[in-house]
């Protein structure tokens, strides 16, 4: 949570960053990974960028909210069943479930449609991982 | 019962103060007749709980719902506050 007063070209506004952790499937990074049978993904966080400003900048630092803008980003573990078994190596051994792709697609679909319901239109950014 | 005993204001959103919890006090209703060992474990758990609240940057606000994004706040149907808040 961070709330500051910022200025762009003389216009001041309140800028807030709020992160909300999902209580489902929490856990430290190496111990909780991937998706569960309810479609919840590990370490899921929603971060909101909030901007509030008024027409007239009469000074002072309370913005009453004539203009309110919000942008939400979410982040979670890749929605497949996987884990990394801790060992002493630099890169722990990767484990994935034995199921076939149709099951994986099913859970991926379920997770994605849950996201659509909760958040509306979204775009997905992926991270390249090489094994 | 857990009571917030100290906080710092981290800012204002739409004229509503947002505060971070700095310290809490845990009021317990303990049973009588606990063995020494049980009392020790109880104290250990209570201290852990207290440490969690005090070191993990938990926030609250009386007048602004920080648990819901603005998108969800605007689209939410009218309901008493306790129903709208999202323990995410």
PDB file of C-alpha atoms in Angstrom:
ATOM      1  CA  UNK A   1       0.000   0.000   0.000  1.00  0.00           C
ATOM      2  CA  UNK A   2       1.461   3.306  -1.002  1.00  0.00           C
ATOM      3  CA  UNK A   3      -0.317   6.627  -1.343  1.00  0.00           C
ATOM      4  CA  UNK A   4       1.503   9.720  -2.567  1.00  0.00           C
ATOM      5  CA  UNK A   5       0.664  13.102  -3.992  1.00  0.00           C
ATOM      6  CA  UNK A   6       2.201  13.442  -7.420  1.00  0.00           C
ATOM      7  CA  UNK A   7       2.438  16.248  -9.947  1.00  0.00           C
ATOM      8  CA  UNK A   8       2.526  16.246 -13.714  1.00  0.00           C
ATOM      9  CA  UNK A   9       2.996  19.639 -15.343  1.00  0.00           C
ATOM     10  CA  UNK A  10       1.578  21.487 -12.375  1.00  0.00           C
ATOM     11  CA  UNK A  11      -1.480  19.276 -11.990  1.00  0.00           C
ATOM     12  CA  UNK A  12      -1.435  17.426  -8.704  1.00  0.00           C
ATOM     13  CA  UNK A  13      -3.210  14.187  -8.003  1.00  0.00           C
ATOM     14  CA  UNK A  14      -3.305  11.394  -5.485  1.00  0.00           C
ATOM     15  CA  UNK A  15      -1.608   8.234  -6.711  1.00  0.00           C
ATOM     16  CA  UNK A  16      -2.113   5.019  -4.789  1.00  0.00           C
ATOM     17  CA  UNK A  17      -0.757   1.509  -5.282  1.00  0.00           C
ATOM     18  CA  UNK A  18      -2.710  -1.190  -3.465  1.00  0.00           C
ATOM     19  CA  UNK A  19      -1.781  -4.853  -3.541  1.00  0.00           C
ATOM     20  CA  UNK A  20      -4.233  -7.478  -2.377  1.00  0.00           C
ATOM     21  CA  UNK A  21      -3.115 -11.027  -1.789  1.00  0.00           C
ATOM     22  CA  UNK A  22      -5.493 -13.876  -2.477  1.00  0.00           C
ATOM     23  CA  UNK A  23      -6.166 -16.006   0.580  1.00  0.00           C
ATOM     24  CA  UNK A  24      -6.634 -19.132  -1.549  1.00  0.00           C
ATOM     25  CA  UNK A  25      -3.560 -21.211  -2.234  1.00  0.00           C
ATOM     26  CA  UNK A  26      -1.081 -19.052  -0.381  1.00  0.00           C
ATOM     27  CA  UNK A  27       2.365 -20.258   0.488  1.00  0.00           C
ATOM     28  CA  UNK A  28       6.004 -19.422   0.112  1.00  0.00           C
ATOM     29  CA  UNK A  29       7.293 -19.363  -3.401  1.00  0.00           C
ATOM     30  CA  UNK A  30       8.984 -22.730  -3.672  1.00  0.00           C
ATOM     31  CA  UNK A  31       6.416 -24.650  -1.690  1.00  0.00           C
ATOM     32  CA  UNK A  32       3.205 -23.569  -3.338  1.00  0.00           C
ATOM     33  CA  UNK A  33       2.973 -23.546  -7.104  1.00  0.00           C
ATOM     34  CA  UNK A  34       0.478 -23.900  -9.914  1.00  0.00           C
ATOM     35  CA  UNK A  35      -3.224 -24.500  -9.814  1.00  0.00           C
ATOM     36  CA  UNK A  36      -5.491 -26.494  -7.511  1.00  0.00           C
ATOM     37  CA  UNK A  37      -8.692 -28.363  -8.251  1.00  0.00           C
ATOM     38  CA  UNK A  38     -10.810 -25.284  -7.495  1.00  0.00           C
ATOM     39  CA  UNK A  39      -9.068 -23.270 -10.157  1.00  0.00           C
ATOM     40  CA  UNK A  40      -7.153 -21.112  -7.722  1.00  0.00           C
ATOM     41  CA  UNK A  41      -3.582 -20.401  -8.575  1.00  0.00           C
ATOM     42  CA  UNK A  42      -0.681 -20.022  -6.117  1.00  0.00           C
ATOM     43  CA  UNK A  43       0.360 -16.682  -4.708  1.00  0.00           C
ATOM     44  CA  UNK A  44      -2.204 -14.743  -6.642  1.00  0.00           C
ATOM     45  CA  UNK A  45      -1.978 -10.983  -6.117  1.00  0.00           C
ATOM     46  CA  UNK A  46      -4.091  -8.172  -7.489  1.00  0.00           C
ATOM     47  CA  UNK A  47      -2.428  -4.760  -7.676  1.00  0.00           C
ATOM     48  CA  UNK A  48      -4.461  -1.638  -8.279  1.00  0.00           C
ATOM     49  CA  UNK A  49      -3.123   1.695  -9.475  1.00  0.00           C
ATOM     50  CA  UNK A  50      -5.496   4.380  -8.307  1.00  0.00           C
ATOM     51  CA  UNK A  51      -5.476   8.007  -9.442  1.00  0.00           C
ATOM     52  CA  UNK A  52      -7.775  10.594  -7.909  1.00  0.00           C
ATOM     53  CA  UNK A  53      -7.843  14.249  -8.817  1.00  0.00           C
ATOM     54  CA  UNK A  54     -10.180  17.226  -9.010  1.00  0.00           C
ATOM     55  CA  UNK A  55     -10.919  19.828 -11.650  1.00  0.00           C
ATOM     56  CA  UNK A  56      -9.406  22.728  -9.807  1.00  0.00           C
ATOM     57  CA  UNK A  57      -6.175  22.222  -7.993  1.00  0.00           C
ATOM     58  CA  UNK A  58      -6.937  24.537  -5.144  1.00  0.00           C
ATOM     59  CA  UNK A  59      -3.912  23.274  -3.269  1.00  0.00           C
ATOM     60  CA  UNK A  60      -4.056  21.071  -0.233  1.00  0.00           C
ATOM     61  CA  UNK A  61      -3.614  17.328  -0.316  1.00  0.00           C
ATOM     62  CA  UNK A  62      -7.134  15.981  -0.021  1.00  0.00           C
ATOM     63  CA  UNK A  63      -8.539  14.968  -3.367  1.00  0.00           C
ATOM     64  CA  UNK A  64     -12.280  14.610  -3.303  1.00  0.00           C
ATOM     65  CA  UNK A  65     -12.487  12.417  -6.366  1.00  0.00           C
ATOM     66  CA  UNK A  66     -14.151  14.270  -9.199  1.00  0.00           C
ATOM     67  CA  UNK A  67     -11.942  12.149 -11.426  1.00  0.00           C
ATOM     68  CA  UNK A  68     -11.097   8.626 -10.414  1.00  0.00           C
ATOM     69  CA  UNK A  69      -9.039   6.219 -12.475  1.00  0.00           C
ATOM     70  CA  UNK A  70      -8.109   2.676 -11.686  1.00  0.00           C
ATOM     71  CA  UNK A  71      -5.959   0.084 -13.394  1.00  0.00           C
ATOM     72  CA  UNK A  72      -5.690  -3.421 -12.048  1.00  0.00           C
ATOM     73  CA  UNK A  73      -2.977  -5.985 -12.719  1.00  0.00           C
ATOM     74  CA  UNK A  74      -2.996  -9.500 -11.382  1.00  0.00           C
ATOM     75  CA  UNK A  75      -0.187 -11.939 -10.970  1.00  0.00           C
ATOM     76  CA  UNK A  76      -0.252 -15.636 -10.187  1.00  0.00           C
ATOM     77  CA  UNK A  77       1.552 -18.889 -10.677  1.00  0.00           C
ATOM     78  CA  UNK A  78       1.171 -20.592 -14.090  1.00  0.00           C
ATOM     79  CA  UNK A  79      -2.216 -22.392 -14.050  1.00  0.00           C
ATOM     80  CA  UNK A  80      -0.993 -25.965 -14.491  1.00  0.00           C
ATOM     81  CA  UNK A  81      -0.246 -28.610 -11.894  1.00  0.00           C
ATOM     82  CA  UNK A  82       3.448 -28.314 -11.222  1.00  0.00           C
ATOM     83  CA  UNK A  83       5.977 -28.069  -8.447  1.00  0.00           C
ATOM     84  CA  UNK A  84       9.678 -27.737  -7.859  1.00  0.00           C
ATOM     85  CA  UNK A  85      11.228 -30.220  -5.525  1.00  0.00           C
ATOM     86  CA  UNK A  86      13.758 -28.497  -3.316  1.00  0.00           C
ATOM     87  CA  UNK A  87      17.254 -29.860  -3.496  1.00  0.00           C
ATOM     88  CA  UNK A  88      20.640 -28.285  -3.018  1.00  0.00           C
ATOM     89  CA  UNK A  89      21.050 -27.503  -6.711  1.00  0.00           C
ATOM     90  CA  UNK A  90      20.906 -23.995  -8.110  1.00  0.00           C
ATOM     91  CA  UNK A  91      17.801 -24.928 -10.119  1.00  0.00           C
ATOM     92  CA  UNK A  92      15.505 -27.297  -8.210  1.00  0.00           C
ATOM     93  CA  UNK A  93      14.067 -30.233 -10.120  1.00  0.00           C
ATOM     94  CA  UNK A  94      10.822 -29.531 -11.948  1.00  0.00           C
ATOM     95  CA  UNK A  95       7.804 -31.784 -11.545  1.00  0.00           C
ATOM     96  CA  UNK A  96       4.659 -31.770 -13.631  1.00  0.00           C
ATOM     97  CA  UNK A  97       1.552 -33.904 -13.376  1.00  0.00           C
ATOM     98  CA  UNK A  98       1.212 -36.996 -15.549  1.00  0.00           C
ATOM     99  CA  UNK A  99      -2.162 -36.013 -16.979  1.00  0.00           C
ATOM    100  CA  UNK A 100      -2.830 -35.389 -20.624  1.00  0.00           C
ATOM    101  CA  UNK A 101      -3.268 -32.042 -22.280  1.00  0.00           C
ATOM    102  CA  UNK A 102      -7.063 -32.144 -22.398  1.00  0.00           C
ATOM    103  CA  UNK A 103      -7.216 -32.138 -18.587  1.00  0.00           C
ATOM    104  CA  UNK A 104      -4.678 -29.334 -18.469  1.00  0.00           C
ATOM    105  CA  UNK A 105      -6.712 -27.318 -20.944  1.00  0.00           C
ATOM    106  CA  UNK A 106      -9.811 -27.884 -18.854  1.00  0.00           C
ATOM    107  CA  UNK A 107      -8.243 -26.410 -15.738  1.00  0.00           C
ATOM    108  CA  UNK A 108      -6.621 -23.613 -17.693  1.00  0.00           C
ATOM    109  CA  UNK A 109     -10.000 -22.751 -19.197  1.00  0.00           C
ATOM    110  CA  UNK A 110     -11.668 -22.849 -15.807  1.00  0.00           C
ATOM    111  CA  UNK A 111      -9.038 -20.572 -14.302  1.00  0.00           C
ATOM    112  CA  UNK A 112      -9.276 -18.142 -17.213  1.00  0.00           C
ATOM    113  CA  UNK A 113     -13.051 -17.956 -17.132  1.00  0.00           C
ATOM    114  CA  UNK A 114     -12.921 -17.295 -13.392  1.00  0.00           C
ATOM    115  CA  UNK A 115     -10.557 -14.420 -14.119  1.00  0.00           C
ATOM    116  CA  UNK A 116     -12.873 -13.091 -16.814  1.00  0.00           C
ATOM    117  CA  UNK A 117     -15.796 -13.137 -14.395  1.00  0.00           C
ATOM    118  CA  UNK A 118     -13.824 -11.391 -11.678  1.00  0.00           C
ATOM    119  CA  UNK A 119     -11.895  -8.891 -13.721  1.00  0.00           C
ATOM    120  CA  UNK A 120     -13.521  -8.494 -17.098  1.00  0.00           C
ATOM    121  CA  UNK A 121     -11.477  -8.019 -20.238  1.00  0.00           C
ATOM    122  CA  UNK A 122      -7.858  -8.834 -19.674  1.00  0.00           C
ATOM    123  CA  UNK A 123      -4.614  -9.452 -21.481  1.00  0.00           C
ATOM    124  CA  UNK A 124      -2.110 -12.034 -20.411  1.00  0.00           C
ATOM    125  CA  UNK A 125       1.626 -11.523 -20.109  1.00  0.00           C
ATOM    126  CA  UNK A 126       3.657 -14.678 -19.970  1.00  0.00           C
ATOM    127  CA  UNK A 127       7.123 -15.266 -18.639  1.00  0.00           C
ATOM    128  CA  UNK A 128       9.497 -17.379 -20.633  1.00  0.00           C
ATOM    129  CA  UNK A 129      10.899 -20.226 -18.609  1.00  0.00           C
ATOM    130  CA  UNK A 130      13.556 -22.550 -19.962  1.00  0.00           C
ATOM    131  CA  UNK A 131      14.292 -25.880 -18.362  1.00  0.00           C
TER     132      UNK A 131
ATOM    133  CA  UNK B   1     -10.088 -10.216  20.800  1.00  0.00           C
ATOM    134  CA  UNK B   2      -7.374  -8.348  18.972  1.00  0.00           C
ATOM    135  CA  UNK B   3      -7.211  -4.590  19.467  1.00  0.00           C
ATOM    136  CA  UNK B   4      -5.100  -2.213  17.395  1.00  0.00           C
ATOM    137  CA  UNK B   5      -3.015  -0.135  19.780  1.00  0.00           C
ATOM    138  CA  UNK B   6      -0.894   1.922  17.451  1.00  0.00           C
ATOM    139  CA  UNK B   7      -1.072   2.901  13.810  1.00  0.00           C
ATOM    140  CA  UNK B   8       0.412   5.305  11.305  1.00  0.00           C
ATOM    141  CA  UNK B   9      -1.559   7.105   8.618  1.00  0.00           C
ATOM    142  CA  UNK B  10      -0.129   6.261   5.204  1.00  0.00           C
ATOM    143  CA  UNK B  11      -2.302   8.600   3.189  1.00  0.00           C
ATOM    144  CA  UNK B  12      -5.764   9.705   2.149  1.00  0.00           C
ATOM    145  CA  UNK B  13      -7.965   8.262  -0.561  1.00  0.00           C
ATOM    146  CA  UNK B  14     -10.956  10.457  -1.339  1.00  0.00           C
ATOM    147  CA  UNK B  15     -10.747  12.084   2.047  1.00  0.00           C
ATOM    148  CA  UNK B  16     -10.642   8.762   3.860  1.00  0.00           C
ATOM    149  CA  UNK B  17      -7.628   7.966   6.010  1.00  0.00           C
ATOM    150  CA  UNK B  18      -5.755   4.768   5.315  1.00  0.00           C
ATOM    151  CA  UNK B  19      -3.714   3.455   8.240  1.00  0.00           C
ATOM    152  CA  UNK B  20      -1.083   0.806   8.785  1.00  0.00           C
ATOM    153  CA  UNK B  21      -1.183  -1.276  11.924  1.00  0.00           C
ATOM    154  CA  UNK B  22       1.899  -0.761  14.085  1.00  0.00           C
ATOM    155  CA  UNK B  23       0.990  -2.680  17.186  1.00  0.00           C
ATOM    156  CA  UNK B  24      -1.816  -4.790  18.554  1.00  0.00           C
ATOM    157  CA  UNK B  25      -2.891  -6.111  21.900  1.00  0.00           C
ATOM    158  CA  UNK B  26      -4.449  -9.552  22.218  1.00  0.00           C
ATOM    159  CA  UNK B  27      -7.045  -9.972  24.940  1.00  0.00           C
ATOM    160  CA  UNK B  28      -7.571 -13.621  25.768  1.00  0.00           C
ATOM    161  CA  UNK B  29     -10.189 -15.600  27.546  1.00  0.00           C
ATOM    162  CA  UNK B  30      -8.126 -18.457  28.785  1.00  0.00           C
ATOM    163  CA  UNK B  31      -9.460 -21.508  30.465  1.00  0.00           C
ATOM    164  CA  UNK B  32      -8.566 -22.197  34.053  1.00  0.00           C
ATOM    165  CA  UNK B  33      -6.464 -25.169  34.985  1.00  0.00           C
ATOM    166  CA  UNK B  34      -3.947 -25.130  32.209  1.00  0.00           C
ATOM    167  CA  UNK B  35      -0.819 -27.090  32.812  1.00  0.00           C
ATOM    168  CA  UNK B  36       2.522 -25.286  32.729  1.00  0.00           C
ATOM    169  CA  UNK B  37       3.212 -26.812  29.329  1.00  0.00           C
ATOM    170  CA  UNK B  38      -0.137 -25.679  27.963  1.00  0.00           C
ATOM    171  CA  UNK B  39       0.439 -22.176  29.243  1.00  0.00           C
ATOM    172  CA  UNK B  40       3.832 -22.066  27.578  1.00  0.00           C
ATOM    173  CA  UNK B  41       2.439 -23.211  24.227  1.00  0.00           C
ATOM    174  CA  UNK B  42      -0.430 -20.766  24.519  1.00  0.00           C
ATOM    175  CA  UNK B  43       1.989 -17.904  25.107  1.00  0.00           C
ATOM    176  CA  UNK B  44       4.084 -19.036  22.166  1.00  0.00           C
ATOM    177  CA  UNK B  45       1.112 -19.007  19.810  1.00  0.00           C
ATOM    178  CA  UNK B  46      -0.137 -15.685  21.090  1.00  0.00           C
ATOM    179  CA  UNK B  47       3.278 -14.132  20.575  1.00  0.00           C
ATOM    180  CA  UNK B  48       3.440 -15.538  17.031  1.00  0.00           C
ATOM    181  CA  UNK B  49       0.014 -14.081  16.274  1.00  0.00           C
ATOM    182  CA  UNK B  50       1.081 -10.713  17.647  1.00  0.00           C
ATOM    183  CA  UNK B  51       4.281 -10.741  15.597  1.00  0.00           C
ATOM    184  CA  UNK B  52       2.313 -11.550  12.462  1.00  0.00           C
ATOM    185  CA  UNK B  53       0.012  -8.565  12.903  1.00  0.00           C
ATOM    186  CA  UNK B  54       2.839  -6.209  13.742  1.00  0.00           C
ATOM    187  CA  UNK B  55       5.430  -7.118  11.153  1.00  0.00           C
ATOM    188  CA  UNK B  56       3.349  -7.849   8.097  1.00  0.00           C
ATOM    189  CA  UNK B  57       2.138  -4.447   6.949  1.00  0.00           C
ATOM    190  CA  UNK B  58      -1.587  -4.769   7.438  1.00  0.00           C
ATOM    191  CA  UNK B  59      -3.750  -1.803   6.546  1.00  0.00           C
ATOM    192  CA  UNK B  60      -7.223  -0.554   7.334  1.00  0.00           C
ATOM    193  CA  UNK B  61      -9.517   2.345   6.561  1.00  0.00           C
ATOM    194  CA  UNK B  62     -12.809   3.385   8.105  1.00  0.00           C
ATOM    195  CA  UNK B  63     -14.260   5.286   5.177  1.00  0.00           C
ATOM    196  CA  UNK B  64     -12.790   3.765   2.040  1.00  0.00           C
ATOM    197  CA  UNK B  65     -13.044   0.112   1.048  1.00  0.00           C
ATOM    198  CA  UNK B  66      -9.422  -0.844   0.384  1.00  0.00           C
ATOM    199  CA  UNK B  67     -10.364  -4.469  -0.151  1.00  0.00           C
ATOM    200  CA  UNK B  68     -12.130  -3.853  -3.445  1.00  0.00           C
ATOM    201  CA  UNK B  69     -10.769  -2.276  -6.614  1.00  0.00           C
ATOM    202  CA  UNK B  70     -12.595   0.802  -7.837  1.00  0.00           C
ATOM    203  CA  UNK B  71     -14.071  -1.179 -10.734  1.00  0.00           C
ATOM    204  CA  UNK B  72     -15.721  -3.575  -8.336  1.00  0.00           C
ATOM    205  CA  UNK B  73     -16.860  -0.844  -5.962  1.00  0.00           C
ATOM    206  CA  UNK B  74     -18.699   0.972  -8.704  1.00  0.00           C
ATOM    207  CA  UNK B  75     -20.374  -2.141 -10.073  1.00  0.00           C
ATOM    208  CA  UNK B  76     -21.353  -3.584  -6.727  1.00  0.00           C
ATOM    209  CA  UNK B  77     -25.070  -3.599  -5.848  1.00  0.00           C
ATOM    210  CA  UNK B  78     -26.163  -1.726  -2.744  1.00  0.00           C
ATOM    211  CA  UNK B  79     -25.449  -3.748   0.378  1.00  0.00           C
ATOM    212  CA  UNK B  80     -24.370  -3.160   3.971  1.00  0.00           C
ATOM    213  CA  UNK B  81     -20.639  -2.575   4.264  1.00  0.00           C
ATOM    214  CA  UNK B  82     -19.827  -5.896   5.871  1.00  0.00           C
ATOM    215  CA  UNK B  83     -21.290  -7.689   2.880  1.00  0.00           C
ATOM    216  CA  UNK B  84     -19.450  -5.644   0.292  1.00  0.00           C
ATOM    217  CA  UNK B  85     -16.021  -5.964   1.806  1.00  0.00           C
ATOM    218  CA  UNK B  86     -13.902  -8.698   0.262  1.00  0.00           C
ATOM    219  CA  UNK B  87     -11.585 -10.719   2.444  1.00  0.00           C
ATOM    220  CA  UNK B  88      -9.461 -11.535  -0.476  1.00  0.00           C
TER     221      UNK B  88
END
